[in-house]
């Protein structure tokens, strides 16, 4: 009997230590905060909405990035972010964004597009000469 109690206590401790991933719901796709977006980017493998969550995460980040790039395009515009060449893959960039957000939890309650801008500006800032170079053309 004592071994049974010990086994039960051990199993309970393991379950308590395991990360718990709640299944996604439709409300999770509203994405009001960076934390909401991170939840979609890190959806569990066994979640029935996994593909939708991952697709939404990637689509949101790519769309926001392209919009930011479009705002800084033009003859007098100065680039605000200079990714490396070759740039990371989309999957690599999303993983980098998620890791950066976890390292900067003060932004998890912010609007995701603002957090993405901070991440990009801090991760791939343009050198000063590059910022002025584009505006001279």
CSV table of C-alpha atoms in Angstrom, one decimal:
chain,number,residue,atom,x,y,z
A,1,UNK,CA,0.0,0.0,0.0
A,2,UNK,CA,2.8,2.4,0.8
A,3,UNK,CA,4.4,1.8,-2.6
A,4,UNK,CA,1.1,2.6,-4.2
A,5,UNK,CA,0.8,5.9,-2.4
A,6,UNK,CA,4.4,6.8,-3.2
A,7,UNK,CA,3.8,6.0,-6.9
A,8,UNK,CA,0.7,8.1,-6.9
A,9,UNK,CA,2.5,11.0,-5.3
A,10,UNK,CA,5.4,10.7,-7.8
A,11,UNK,CA,3.0,10.6,-10.7
A,12,UNK,CA,1.1,13.7,-9.3
A,13,UNK,CA,4.3,15.6,-9.0
A,14,UNK,CA,5.3,14.8,-12.6
A,15,UNK,CA,1.9,15.9,-13.9
A,16,UNK,CA,2.1,19.2,-11.9
A,17,UNK,CA,5.5,19.9,-13.3
A,18,UNK,CA,4.6,19.3,-16.9
A,19,UNK,CA,3.7,22.3,-19.0
A,20,UNK,CA,0.0,22.7,-19.5
A,21,UNK,CA,-1.2,23.9,-22.9
A,22,UNK,CA,-4.8,24.9,-23.0
A,23,UNK,CA,-6.6,24.1,-26.3
A,24,UNK,CA,-7.1,27.0,-28.6
A,25,UNK,CA,-10.6,28.5,-28.9
A,26,UNK,CA,-12.1,30.9,-31.4
A,27,UNK,CA,-11.5,33.8,-29.0
A,28,UNK,CA,-7.8,33.1,-29.0
A,29,UNK,CA,-7.7,34.4,-32.7
A,30,UNK,CA,-8.9,37.9,-31.7
A,31,UNK,CA,-5.2,38.6,-30.7
A,32,UNK,CA,-5.5,41.7,-28.5
A,33,UNK,CA,-2.1,41.3,-26.9
A,34,UNK,CA,1.4,40.0,-27.8
A,35,UNK,CA,0.7,37.2,-25.3
A,36,UNK,CA,-2.3,36.2,-27.3
A,37,UNK,CA,-0.2,36.0,-30.5
A,38,UNK,CA,2.5,34.0,-28.7
A,39,UNK,CA,-0.1,31.5,-27.6
A,40,UNK,CA,-1.0,30.9,-31.3
A,41,UNK,CA,2.7,30.7,-32.3
A,42,UNK,CA,3.4,28.1,-29.7
A,43,UNK,CA,0.2,26.0,-30.0
A,44,UNK,CA,0.6,22.4,-28.8
A,45,UNK,CA,1.2,19.7,-31.4
A,46,UNK,CA,-2.0,17.8,-30.4
A,47,UNK,CA,-4.3,20.9,-30.5
A,48,UNK,CA,-7.1,20.4,-33.1
A,49,UNK,CA,-6.6,24.1,-34.1
A,50,UNK,CA,-2.8,23.8,-34.4
A,51,UNK,CA,-2.6,24.5,-38.2
A,52,UNK,CA,-5.0,27.4,-37.9
A,53,UNK,CA,-3.0,28.8,-34.9
A,54,UNK,CA,0.4,28.5,-36.6
A,55,UNK,CA,-1.0,29.8,-39.9
A,56,UNK,CA,-2.5,32.8,-38.1
A,57,UNK,CA,0.8,33.5,-36.2
A,58,UNK,CA,2.9,33.4,-39.4
A,59,UNK,CA,0.3,35.4,-41.4
A,60,UNK,CA,0.0,38.1,-38.8
A,61,UNK,CA,3.7,38.5,-38.4
A,62,UNK,CA,4.5,38.5,-42.2
A,63,UNK,CA,1.6,40.9,-42.9
A,64,UNK,CA,2.6,43.3,-40.2
A,65,UNK,CA,6.2,43.2,-41.3
A,66,UNK,CA,5.3,43.9,-44.9
A,67,UNK,CA,3.0,46.7,-43.9
A,68,UNK,CA,5.8,48.3,-41.9
A,69,UNK,CA,8.2,47.9,-44.8
A,70,UNK,CA,5.6,49.5,-47.1
A,71,UNK,CA,5.3,52.5,-44.8
A,72,UNK,CA,9.1,53.1,-45.1
A,73,UNK,CA,9.3,52.6,-48.8
A,74,UNK,CA,9.7,55.5,-51.2
A,75,UNK,CA,12.4,57.9,-52.6
A,76,UNK,CA,12.8,59.9,-49.4
A,77,UNK,CA,12.2,57.1,-46.9
A,78,UNK,CA,14.9,55.8,-44.6
A,79,UNK,CA,15.0,52.0,-43.8
A,80,UNK,CA,14.3,51.4,-40.1
A,81,UNK,CA,15.3,47.7,-40.1
A,82,UNK,CA,18.1,45.9,-42.0
A,83,UNK,CA,17.7,42.1,-41.8
A,84,UNK,CA,20.8,40.0,-42.5
A,85,UNK,CA,21.5,38.6,-45.9
A,86,UNK,CA,20.4,35.9,-46.3
A,87,UNK,CA,17.5,36.6,-44.0
A,88,UNK,CA,16.3,33.9,-41.6
A,89,UNK,CA,13.5,31.6,-42.8
A,90,UNK,CA,10.0,32.5,-41.7
A,91,UNK,CA,10.0,29.7,-39.1
A,92,UNK,CA,13.4,30.9,-37.7
A,93,UNK,CA,12.2,34.5,-37.6
A,94,UNK,CA,9.0,33.5,-35.7
A,95,UNK,CA,11.0,31.5,-33.2
A,96,UNK,CA,13.3,34.5,-32.7
A,97,UNK,CA,10.3,36.7,-32.2
A,98,UNK,CA,8.8,34.4,-29.6
A,99,UNK,CA,12.2,34.0,-27.8
A,100,UNK,CA,12.6,37.8,-27.8
A,101,UNK,CA,9.1,38.3,-26.3
A,102,UNK,CA,9.8,35.8,-23.6
A,103,UNK,CA,13.0,37.7,-22.7
A,104,UNK,CA,11.0,41.0,-22.7
A,105,UNK,CA,7.8,40.1,-20.7
A,106,UNK,CA,7.1,43.8,-20.2
A,107,UNK,CA,5.7,43.9,-23.7
A,108,UNK,CA,3.4,40.8,-23.5
A,109,UNK,CA,0.4,43.0,-22.8
A,110,UNK,CA,1.1,45.4,-25.7
A,111,UNK,CA,-0.5,45.3,-29.1
A,112,UNK,CA,1.4,42.6,-31.1
A,113,UNK,CA,2.3,44.9,-34.0
A,114,UNK,CA,4.0,47.3,-31.6
A,115,UNK,CA,6.0,44.5,-30.1
A,116,UNK,CA,7.0,43.3,-33.5
A,117,UNK,CA,8.4,46.7,-34.3
A,118,UNK,CA,10.4,46.8,-31.1
A,119,UNK,CA,11.8,43.3,-31.8
A,120,UNK,CA,12.8,44.2,-35.4
A,121,UNK,CA,14.3,47.5,-34.5
A,122,UNK,CA,16.4,45.9,-31.7
A,123,UNK,CA,17.3,42.8,-33.5
A,124,UNK,CA,18.2,44.2,-36.9
A,125,UNK,CA,18.8,48.0,-36.6
A,126,UNK,CA,20.2,49.7,-39.7
A,127,UNK,CA,23.6,51.3,-39.4
A,128,UNK,CA,23.4,55.1,-39.4
A,129,UNK,CA,25.0,55.4,-42.9
A,130,UNK,CA,22.3,53.0,-44.4
A,131,UNK,CA,19.5,55.1,-42.8
A,132,UNK,CA,20.8,58.2,-44.6
A,133,UNK,CA,21.8,56.5,-47.8
A,134,UNK,CA,18.2,55.5,-48.9
A,135,UNK,CA,16.9,59.1,-48.3
A,136,UNK,CA,19.5,60.6,-50.7
A,137,UNK,CA,18.3,58.7,-53.8
